[in-house]
Amino acid sequence: MYILNLKTAEIIDHFREDFYSKVYPYLILSTACELKLLKDILDIDEITFNDCLEFDENIKLDLFDNYDFLSLNTCELSGNEAKIEEVNMYLSDNFILVICEKDNFLYDYVKSMILNNSKIQKHYNPSNLFKISYLIIKNIMNLKI
């Protein structure tokens, strides 16, 4: 799990229960297994939490009061084989949470955003996480060959 406090630029690469404050915006990268650590802290509902734990080929967008939940599928081609994996995102006023497996190309992309911080600082606006979400979703939509 990787967590970036977008206001202070603090990078947290080992989970701490006290990392979260609603006054700061965050970019969070997690696997489905690690999501249980964040569920209560970020007030994630039971239905979308369970959706993240099992593969679902359906694309969906669920709108909640505190966040929006987006579930997409990525496709990577390796030789003649297509590898399809689910990517889930929680988009809130103060956090973006990306859930995917470590072998997914998006995991490396978001991890690089967090650790290098260059793409984020260039696009970060304290009142709007839209541009960061856009960069991540744009990367999902690009076919990896």
N, CA, C and O of each residue as an XYZ file, in Angstrom:
580
protein
N       0.848     -1.176      0.000
C       0.000      0.000      0.000
C       0.892      1.237      0.000
O       1.913      1.300      0.685
N       0.473      2.203     -0.785
C       1.185      3.474     -0.859
C       0.173      4.603     -0.685
O      -0.910      4.581     -1.269
N       0.541      5.576      0.117
C      -0.346      6.697      0.399
C       0.464      7.981      0.251
O       1.569      8.105      0.779
N      -0.111      8.928     -0.478
C       0.524     10.235     -0.627
C      -0.434     11.295     -0.109
O      -1.567     11.408     -0.579
N       0.028     12.063      0.856
C      -0.715     13.232      1.305
C      -0.397     14.325      0.293
O       0.740     14.789      0.206
N      -1.398     14.728     -0.464
C      -1.175     15.670     -1.559
C      -0.862     17.090     -1.087
O      -0.260     17.868     -1.827
N      -1.253     17.423      0.102
C      -1.000     18.767      0.633
C       0.424     18.884      1.174
O       1.117     19.866      0.908
N       0.858     17.869      1.939
C       2.168     17.931      2.581
C       3.263     17.201      1.797
O       4.447     17.344      2.099
N       2.858     16.409      0.778
C       3.776     15.581     -0.021
C       4.388     14.439      0.797
O       5.379     13.845      0.372
N       3.822     14.128      1.950
C       4.299     12.996      2.749
C       3.883     11.691      2.077
O       2.727     11.513      1.692
N       4.848     10.783      1.946
C       4.600      9.463      1.372
C       4.596      8.443      2.508
O       5.525      8.385      3.313
N       3.548      7.652      2.556
C       3.435      6.597      3.566
C       3.444      5.274      2.810
O       2.518      4.986      2.052
N       4.490      4.462      3.012
C       4.562      3.190      2.298
C       4.302      1.987      3.202
O       4.351      0.843      2.750
N       4.029      2.245      4.461
C       3.595      1.192      5.387
C       2.362      1.725      6.116
O       2.381      2.828      6.663
N       1.321      0.950      6.118
C       0.039      1.395      6.649
C       0.136      1.799      8.118
O       0.733      1.104      8.940
N      -0.474      2.947      8.419
C      -0.641      3.414      9.802
C      -2.103      3.809      9.959
O      -2.648      4.508      9.105
N      -2.736      3.376     11.024
C      -4.148      3.677     11.241
C      -4.423      5.162     11.409
O      -5.532      5.622     11.141
N      -3.435      5.906     11.844
C      -3.645      7.330     12.118
C      -3.258      8.233     10.939
O      -3.145      9.446     11.118
N      -3.053      7.677      9.744
C      -2.594      8.494      8.622
C      -3.664      9.464      8.123
O      -3.325     10.520      7.589
N      -4.929      9.139      8.282
C      -5.997      9.859      7.586
C      -6.570     11.016      8.394
O      -6.887     10.883      9.576
N      -6.693     12.153      7.717
C      -7.379     13.311      8.258
C      -8.211     13.912      7.132
O      -7.707     14.099      6.024
N      -9.460     14.213      7.399
C     -10.348     14.732      6.364
C      -9.944     16.112      5.847
O     -10.475     16.574      4.838
N      -9.022     16.762      6.521
C      -8.587     18.087      6.069
C      -7.536     18.001      4.955
O      -7.242     19.008      4.312
N      -6.968     16.816      4.722
C      -5.950     16.650      3.701
C      -6.462     15.788      2.554
O      -7.269     14.883      2.763
N      -5.990     16.071      1.339
C      -6.309     15.210      0.200
C      -5.240     14.116      0.053
O      -4.067     14.345      0.349
N      -5.655     12.926     -0.407
C      -4.744     11.786     -0.509
C      -4.896     11.071     -1.837
O      -5.976     11.043     -2.428
N      -3.804     10.499     -2.292
C      -3.808      9.504     -3.353
C      -3.367      8.215     -2.691
O      -2.288      8.151     -2.101
N      -4.205      7.181     -2.789
C      -3.944      5.921     -2.089
C      -3.964      4.785     -3.101
O      -4.871      4.697     -3.929
N      -2.972      3.927     -3.032
C      -2.874      2.740     -3.881
C      -2.919      1.512     -2.984
O      -2.169      1.401     -2.014
N      -3.816      0.596     -3.329
C      -4.019     -0.575     -2.487
C      -4.331     -1.790     -3.345
O      -4.857     -1.662     -4.451
N      -4.007     -2.964     -2.832
C      -4.502     -4.199     -3.436
C      -5.835     -4.528     -2.768
O      -6.194     -3.933     -1.752
N      -6.557     -5.473     -3.345
C      -7.847     -5.873     -2.769
C      -7.659     -6.423     -1.352
O      -8.488     -6.175     -0.476
N      -6.587     -7.158     -1.128
C      -6.332     -7.721      0.208
C      -6.063     -6.636      1.248
O      -6.439     -6.784      2.411
N      -5.420     -5.558      0.839
C      -5.095     -4.473      1.767
C      -6.289     -3.561      2.044
O      -6.273     -2.786      3.000
N      -7.311     -3.654      1.219
C      -8.459     -2.761      1.333
C      -9.141     -2.849      2.692
O      -9.701     -1.860      3.167
N      -9.103     -4.009      3.315
C      -9.762     -4.162      4.631
C      -9.171     -3.211      5.674
O      -9.858     -2.831      6.622
N      -7.911     -2.829      5.507
C      -7.286     -1.882      6.432
C      -7.877     -0.480      6.290
O      -7.884      0.296      7.245
N      -8.371     -0.161      5.093
C      -8.891      1.174      4.801
C     -10.401      1.290      4.946
O     -10.933      2.397      5.035
N     -11.085      0.171      4.971
C     -12.550      0.150      4.909
C     -13.199      1.060      5.946
O     -14.005      1.917      5.583
N     -12.880      0.901      7.191
C     -13.500      1.705      8.249
C     -12.972      3.135      8.267
O     -13.727      4.077      8.510
N     -11.697      3.294      8.013
C     -11.088      4.626      8.041
C     -11.716      5.548      7.003
O     -11.990      6.716      7.281
N     -11.945      5.008      5.788
C     -12.500      5.807      4.702
C     -14.016      5.668      4.592
O     -14.631      6.237      3.690
N     -14.613      4.914      5.505
C     -16.062      4.716      5.548
C     -16.586      4.117      4.239
O     -17.538      4.623      3.646
N     -15.949      3.038      3.807
C     -16.316      2.347      2.575
C     -17.484      1.406      2.870
O     -17.469      0.650      3.842
N     -18.488      1.474      2.009
C     -19.680      0.655      2.229
C     -19.401     -0.820      1.942
O     -18.446     -1.160      1.244
N     -20.231     -1.671      2.480
C     -20.055     -3.121      2.405
C     -20.182     -3.653      0.974
O     -19.444     -4.561      0.591
N     -21.096     -3.107      0.188
C     -21.337     -3.626     -1.162
C     -20.138     -3.396     -2.070
O     -19.676     -4.329     -2.726
N     -19.624     -2.166     -2.119
C     -18.475     -1.915     -2.988
C     -17.215     -2.580     -2.444
O     -16.350     -3.001     -3.211
N     -17.114     -2.674     -1.123
C     -15.985     -3.387     -0.520
C     -15.959     -4.827     -1.031
O     -14.917     -5.319     -1.465
N     -17.101     -5.495     -0.979
C     -17.177     -6.880     -1.460
C     -16.952     -6.971     -2.965
O     -16.374     -7.947     -3.442
N     -17.400     -5.969     -3.718
C     -17.138     -5.937     -5.161
C     -15.647     -5.941     -5.457
O     -15.208     -6.537     -6.441
N     -14.875     -5.287     -4.621
C     -13.424     -5.212     -4.827
C     -12.715     -6.529     -4.549
O     -11.608     -6.757     -5.036
N     -13.340     -7.384     -3.779
C     -12.694     -8.633     -3.381
C     -12.845     -9.744     -4.411
O     -12.105    -10.727     -4.371
N     -13.804     -9.601     -5.342
C     -14.041    -10.626     -6.352
C     -14.047    -10.010     -7.737
O     -14.529     -8.892     -7.918
N     -13.513    -10.733     -8.724
C     -13.490    -10.236    -10.095
C     -14.910    -10.126    -10.628
O     -15.737    -11.019    -10.441
N     -15.167     -9.029    -11.285
C     -16.460     -8.792    -11.904
C     -16.195     -8.145    -13.255
O     -15.546     -7.102    -13.332
N     -16.693     -8.760    -14.313
C     -16.431     -8.227    -15.649
C     -17.281     -7.007    -15.981
O     -17.076     -6.375    -17.017
N     -18.225     -6.671    -15.120
C     -19.088     -5.518    -15.369
C     -18.378     -4.207    -15.016
O     -17.673     -4.100    -14.013
N     -18.593     -3.238    -15.870
C     -18.108     -1.888    -15.603
C     -19.228     -1.164    -14.873
O     -20.391     -1.259    -15.263
N     -18.879     -0.438    -13.808
C     -19.945      0.229    -13.068
C     -19.480      1.528    -12.454
O     -18.294      1.752    -12.211
N     -20.450      2.362    -12.217
C     -20.251      3.615    -11.508
C     -21.377      3.729    -10.501
O     -22.548      3.782    -10.875
N     -21.026      3.767     -9.219
C     -22.002      3.942     -8.143
C     -21.705      5.262     -7.450
O     -20.570      5.530     -7.057
N     -22.729      6.073     -7.306
C     -22.573      7.387     -6.682
C     -23.100      7.342     -5.255
O     -24.237      6.936     -5.012
N     -22.270      7.757     -4.329
C     -22.621      7.795     -2.920
C     -22.468      9.227     -2.414
O     -21.934     10.083     -3.120
N     -22.922      9.482     -1.222
C     -22.794     10.828     -0.645
C     -21.338     11.231     -0.431
O     -20.962     12.376     -0.684
N     -20.516     10.280      0.038
C     -19.136     10.599      0.416
C     -18.104     10.339     -0.679
O     -16.992     10.864     -0.614
N     -18.452      9.546     -1.671
C     -17.519      9.212     -2.741
C     -18.283      8.601     -3.904
O     -19.459      8.256     -3.792
N     -17.578      8.476     -5.029
C     -18.085      7.749     -6.185
C     -17.218      6.512     -6.349
O     -16.005      6.564     -6.147
N     -17.841      5.405     -6.715
C     -17.131      4.144     -6.898
C     -17.148      3.792     -8.378
O     -18.208      3.739     -9.001
N     -15.979      3.554     -8.927
C     -15.831      3.243    -10.336
C     -15.114      1.905    -10.463
O     -14.058      1.697     -9.867
N     -15.693      1.009    -11.237
C     -15.080     -0.288    -11.478
C     -14.882     -0.461    -12.978
O     -15.839     -0.403    -13.749
N     -13.640     -0.674    -13.384
C     -13.274     -0.826    -14.790
C     -12.444     -2.091    -14.965
O     -11.967     -2.676    -13.992
N     -12.280     -2.498    -16.206
C     -11.408     -3.623    -16.513
C     -10.255     -3.135    -17.379
O     -10.436     -2.305    -18.270
N      -9.073     -3.659    -17.104
C      -7.908     -3.359    -17.924
C      -7.594     -4.575    -18.769
O      -7.961     -5.699    -18.430
N      -6.916     -4.335    -19.862
C      -6.530     -5.424    -20.756
C      -5.077     -5.234    -21.134
O      -4.676     -4.158    -21.578
N      -4.291     -6.280    -20.959
C      -2.900     -6.285    -21.397
C      -2.718     -7.444    -22.358
O      -3.177     -8.554    -22.089
N      -2.055     -7.196    -23.470
C      -1.766     -8.251    -24.433
C      -0.332     -8.715    -24.246
O       0.601     -7.913    -24.186
N      -0.182    -10.020    -24.156
C       1.135    -10.623    -24.053
C       1.176    -11.763    -25.073
O       0.600    -12.828    -24.849
N       1.854    -11.529    -26.182
C       1.813    -12.522    -27.259
C       0.398    -12.594    -27.806
O      -0.160    -11.591    -28.249
N      -0.171    -13.779    -27.772
C      -1.536    -13.980    -28.254
C      -2.553    -14.031    -27.122
O      -3.727    -14.316    -27.356
N      -2.120    -13.760    -25.912
C      -3.021    -13.841    -24.765
C      -3.405    -12.461    -24.247
O      -2.575    -11.556    -24.151
N      -4.674    -12.329    -23.919
C      -5.165    -11.093    -23.309
C      -5.369    -11.343    -21.824
O      -6.000    -12.324    -21.432
N      -4.841    -10.464    -21.014
C      -4.989    -10.566    -19.565
C      -5.939     -9.450    -19.126
O      -5.610     -8.268    -19.222
N      -7.111     -9.838    -18.647
C      -8.120     -8.868    -18.230
C      -8.195     -8.873    -16.709
O      -8.368     -9.921    -16.086
N      -8.062     -7.691    -16.123
C      -8.112     -7.548    -14.672
C      -9.010     -6.380    -14.304
O      -9.172     -5.428    -15.068
N      -9.582     -6.477    -13.132
C     -10.452     -5.423    -12.631
C      -9.638     -4.371    -11.883
O      -8.698     -4.691    -11.156
N     -10.019     -3.114    -12.078
C      -9.456     -1.990    -11.340
C     -10.621     -1.238    -10.733
O     -11.595     -0.932    -11.420
N     -10.526     -0.939     -9.452
C     -11.579     -0.204     -8.761
C     -11.013      1.104     -8.240
O      -9.853      1.189     -7.838
N     -11.867      2.123     -8.260
C     -11.451      3.434     -7.763
C     -12.560      4.039     -6.923
O     -13.742      3.957     -7.257
N     -12.144      4.648     -5.824
C     -13.030      5.472     -5.013
C     -12.574      6.911     -5.217
O     -11.412      7.248     -4.992
N     -13.503      7.746     -5.644
C     -13.182      9.147     -5.916
C     -13.979     10.009     -4.958
O     -15.210     10.006     -4.974
N     -13.271     10.740     -4.134
C     -13.891     11.556     -3.097
C     -13.394     12.987     -3.214
O     -12.502     13.283     -4.010
N     -13.976     13.871     -2.415
C     -13.489     15.245     -2.377
C     -12.095     15.344     -1.792
O     -11.370     16.301     -2.066
N     -11.707     14.345     -0.976
C     -10.381     14.434     -0.373
C      -9.525     13.164     -0.514
O      -8.474     13.053      0.119
N      -9.967     12.223     -1.330
C      -9.071     11.102     -1.623
C      -9.433     10.428     -2.936
O     -10.583     10.418     -3.377
N      -8.393      9.865     -3.536
C      -8.532      8.952     -4.658
C      -7.917      7.655     -4.169
O      -6.751      7.614     -3.777
N      -8.705      6.607     -4.196
C      -8.222      5.288     -3.787
C      -8.282      4.379     -5.008
O      -9.351      4.171     -5.581
N      -7.136      3.842     -5.404
C      -7.042      2.931     -6.540
C      -6.756      1.545     -5.999
O      -5.819      1.350     -5.224
N      -7.584      0.566     -6.420
C      -7.413     -0.813     -5.978
C      -7.147     -1.682     -7.195
O      -7.991     -1.805     -8.082
N      -5.967     -2.280     -7.228
C      -5.628     -3.230     -8.279
C      -4.513     -4.140     -7.750
O      -3.909     -3.875     -6.711
N      -4.267     -5.200     -8.484
C      -3.228     -6.140     -8.056
C      -1.844     -5.628     -8.455
O      -1.705     -4.841     -9.392
N      -0.836     -6.083     -7.737
C       0.528     -5.584     -7.939
C       1.088     -5.887     -9.322
O       1.982     -5.182     -9.791
N       0.576     -6.926     -9.985
C       1.093     -7.252    -11.315
C       0.363     -6.496    -12.431
O       0.664     -6.699    -13.608
N      -0.579     -5.642    -12.081
C      -1.292     -4.843    -13.066
C      -0.447     -3.611    -13.415
O       0.165     -3.008    -12.533
N      -0.415     -3.243    -14.690
C       0.381     -2.088    -15.117
C      -0.034     -0.814    -14.399
O       0.791      0.079    -14.208
N      -1.297     -0.712    -14.000
C      -1.759      0.503    -13.332
C      -1.146      0.642    -11.941
O      -0.917      1.757    -11.471
N      -0.880     -0.481    -11.284
C      -0.247     -0.443     -9.966
C       1.097      0.282    -10.066
O       1.400      1.160     -9.258
N       1.887     -0.091    -11.053
C       3.196      0.551    -11.236
C       3.044      2.026    -11.592
O       3.828      2.861    -11.140
N       2.043      2.345    -12.397
C       1.813      3.727    -12.806
C       1.468      4.613    -11.606
O       2.060      5.678    -11.427
N       0.518      4.174    -10.794
C       0.098      4.974     -9.634
C       1.206      5.003     -8.582
O       1.444      6.036     -7.956
N       1.874      3.885     -8.390
C       3.006      3.845     -7.452
C       4.070      4.850     -7.868
O       4.628      5.556     -7.028
N       4.350      4.915     -9.166
C       5.318      5.885     -9.669
C       4.842      7.315     -9.440
O       5.638      8.186     -9.090
N       3.544      7.563     -9.636
C       3.002      8.895     -9.365
C       3.232      9.283     -7.904
O       3.601     10.416     -7.596
N       3.007      8.325     -7.023
C       3.154      8.602     -5.590
C       4.623      8.815     -5.229
O       4.966      9.797     -4.571
N       5.471      7.917     -5.650
C       6.877      7.979     -5.251
C       7.639      9.114     -5.934
O       8.502      9.739     -5.318
N       7.331      9.378     -7.177
C       8.037     10.435     -7.906
C       7.399     11.791     -7.702
O       8.071     12.821     -7.739
N       6.115     11.781     -7.489
C       5.372     12.981     -7.131
C       5.390     14.073     -8.197
O       4.764     15.117     -8.009
N       6.095     13.860     -9.317
C       6.235     14.927    -10.308
C       4.950     15.179    -11.091
O       4.554     16.329    -11.282
N       4.300     14.113    -11.541
C       3.065     14.296    -12.297
C       1.975     14.888    -11.414
O       1.130     15.651    -11.883
N       1.998     14.543    -10.166
C       0.962     15.033     -9.260
C       1.167     16.502     -8.945
O       0.215     17.280     -9.008
N       2.362     16.893     -8.615
C       2.601     18.289     -8.270
C       2.293     19.210     -9.449
O       1.864     20.349     -9.261
N       2.513     18.713    -10.656
C       2.235     19.504    -11.844
C       0.724     19.711    -12.033
O       0.300     20.750    -12.539
N      -0.079     18.730    -11.629
C      -1.517     18.776    -11.868
C      -2.348     19.011    -10.615
O      -3.566     19.165    -10.716
N      -1.745     19.043     -9.464
C      -2.518     19.122     -8.237
C      -3.090     20.507     -7.990
O      -2.396     21.518     -8.095
N      -4.341     20.525     -7.667
C      -5.054     21.724     -7.257
C      -5.729     21.357     -5.938
O      -6.510     20.406     -5.900
N      -5.451     22.078     -4.867
C      -5.985     21.684     -3.553
C      -7.496     21.520     -3.503
O      -8.000     20.770     -2.667
N      -8.218     22.186     -4.359
C      -9.675     22.093     -4.295
C     -10.253     21.074     -5.273
O     -11.469     20.884     -5.308
N      -9.404     20.413     -6.071
C      -9.951     19.539     -7.097
C      -8.993     18.394     -7.423
O      -7.861     18.629     -7.846
N      -9.442     17.172     -7.230
C      -8.626     15.998     -7.543
C      -8.917     15.477     -8.953
O      -8.425     14.419     -9.345
N      -9.710     16.220     -9.700
C     -10.148     15.760    -11.011
C      -8.992     15.439    -11.945
O      -9.018     14.398    -12.603
N      -7.985     16.289    -12.026
C      -6.899     16.082    -12.981
C      -6.099     14.824    -12.670
O      -5.656     14.127    -13.584
N      -5.913     14.534    -11.404
C      -5.196     13.313    -11.033
C      -6.036     12.100    -11.410
O      -5.511     11.125    -11.948
N      -7.334     12.152    -11.131
C      -8.234     11.063    -11.523
C      -8.194     10.868    -13.027
O      -8.160      9.740    -13.519
N      -8.197     11.976    -13.752
C      -8.151     11.924    -15.211
C      -6.893     11.210    -15.698
O      -6.972     10.368    -16.593
N      -5.745     11.532    -15.127
C      -4.496     10.883    -15.543
C      -4.549      9.375    -15.319
O      -4.082      8.603    -16.157
N      -5.111      8.963    -14.205
C      -5.195      7.532    -13.897
C      -6.168      6.843    -14.852
O      -5.850      5.796    -15.416
N      -7.337      7.420    -15.030
C      -8.332      6.804    -15.912
C      -7.840      6.797    -17.355
O      -8.085      5.836    -18.084
N      -7.161      7.837    -17.771
C      -6.585      7.885    -19.116
C      -5.601      6.735    -19.307
O      -5.563      6.117    -20.371
N      -4.812      6.450    -18.285
C      -3.858      5.348    -18.356
C      -4.566      4.008    -18.423
O      -4.092      3.100    -19.106
N      -5.692      3.860    -17.729
C      -6.461      2.617    -17.781
C      -6.962      2.384    -19.206
O      -6.938      1.257    -19.699
N      -7.407      3.434    -19.852
C      -8.006      3.322    -21.177
C      -7.000      3.016    -22.280
O      -7.382      2.541    -23.349
N      -5.728      3.279    -22.036
C      -4.703      2.961    -23.030
C      -4.416      1.475    -23.008
O      -4.150      0.909    -21.948
N      -4.464      0.843    -24.154
C      -4.204     -0.578    -24.263
C      -2.712     -0.820    -24.133
O      -1.917     -0.176    -24.817
N      -2.321     -1.747    -23.259
C      -0.907     -2.078    -23.065
C      -0.546     -3.283    -23.917
O      -1.090     -4.371    -23.729
N       0.376     -3.086    -24.858
C       0.777     -4.171    -25.764
C       2.251     -4.471    -25.556
O       2.801     -5.353    -26.217
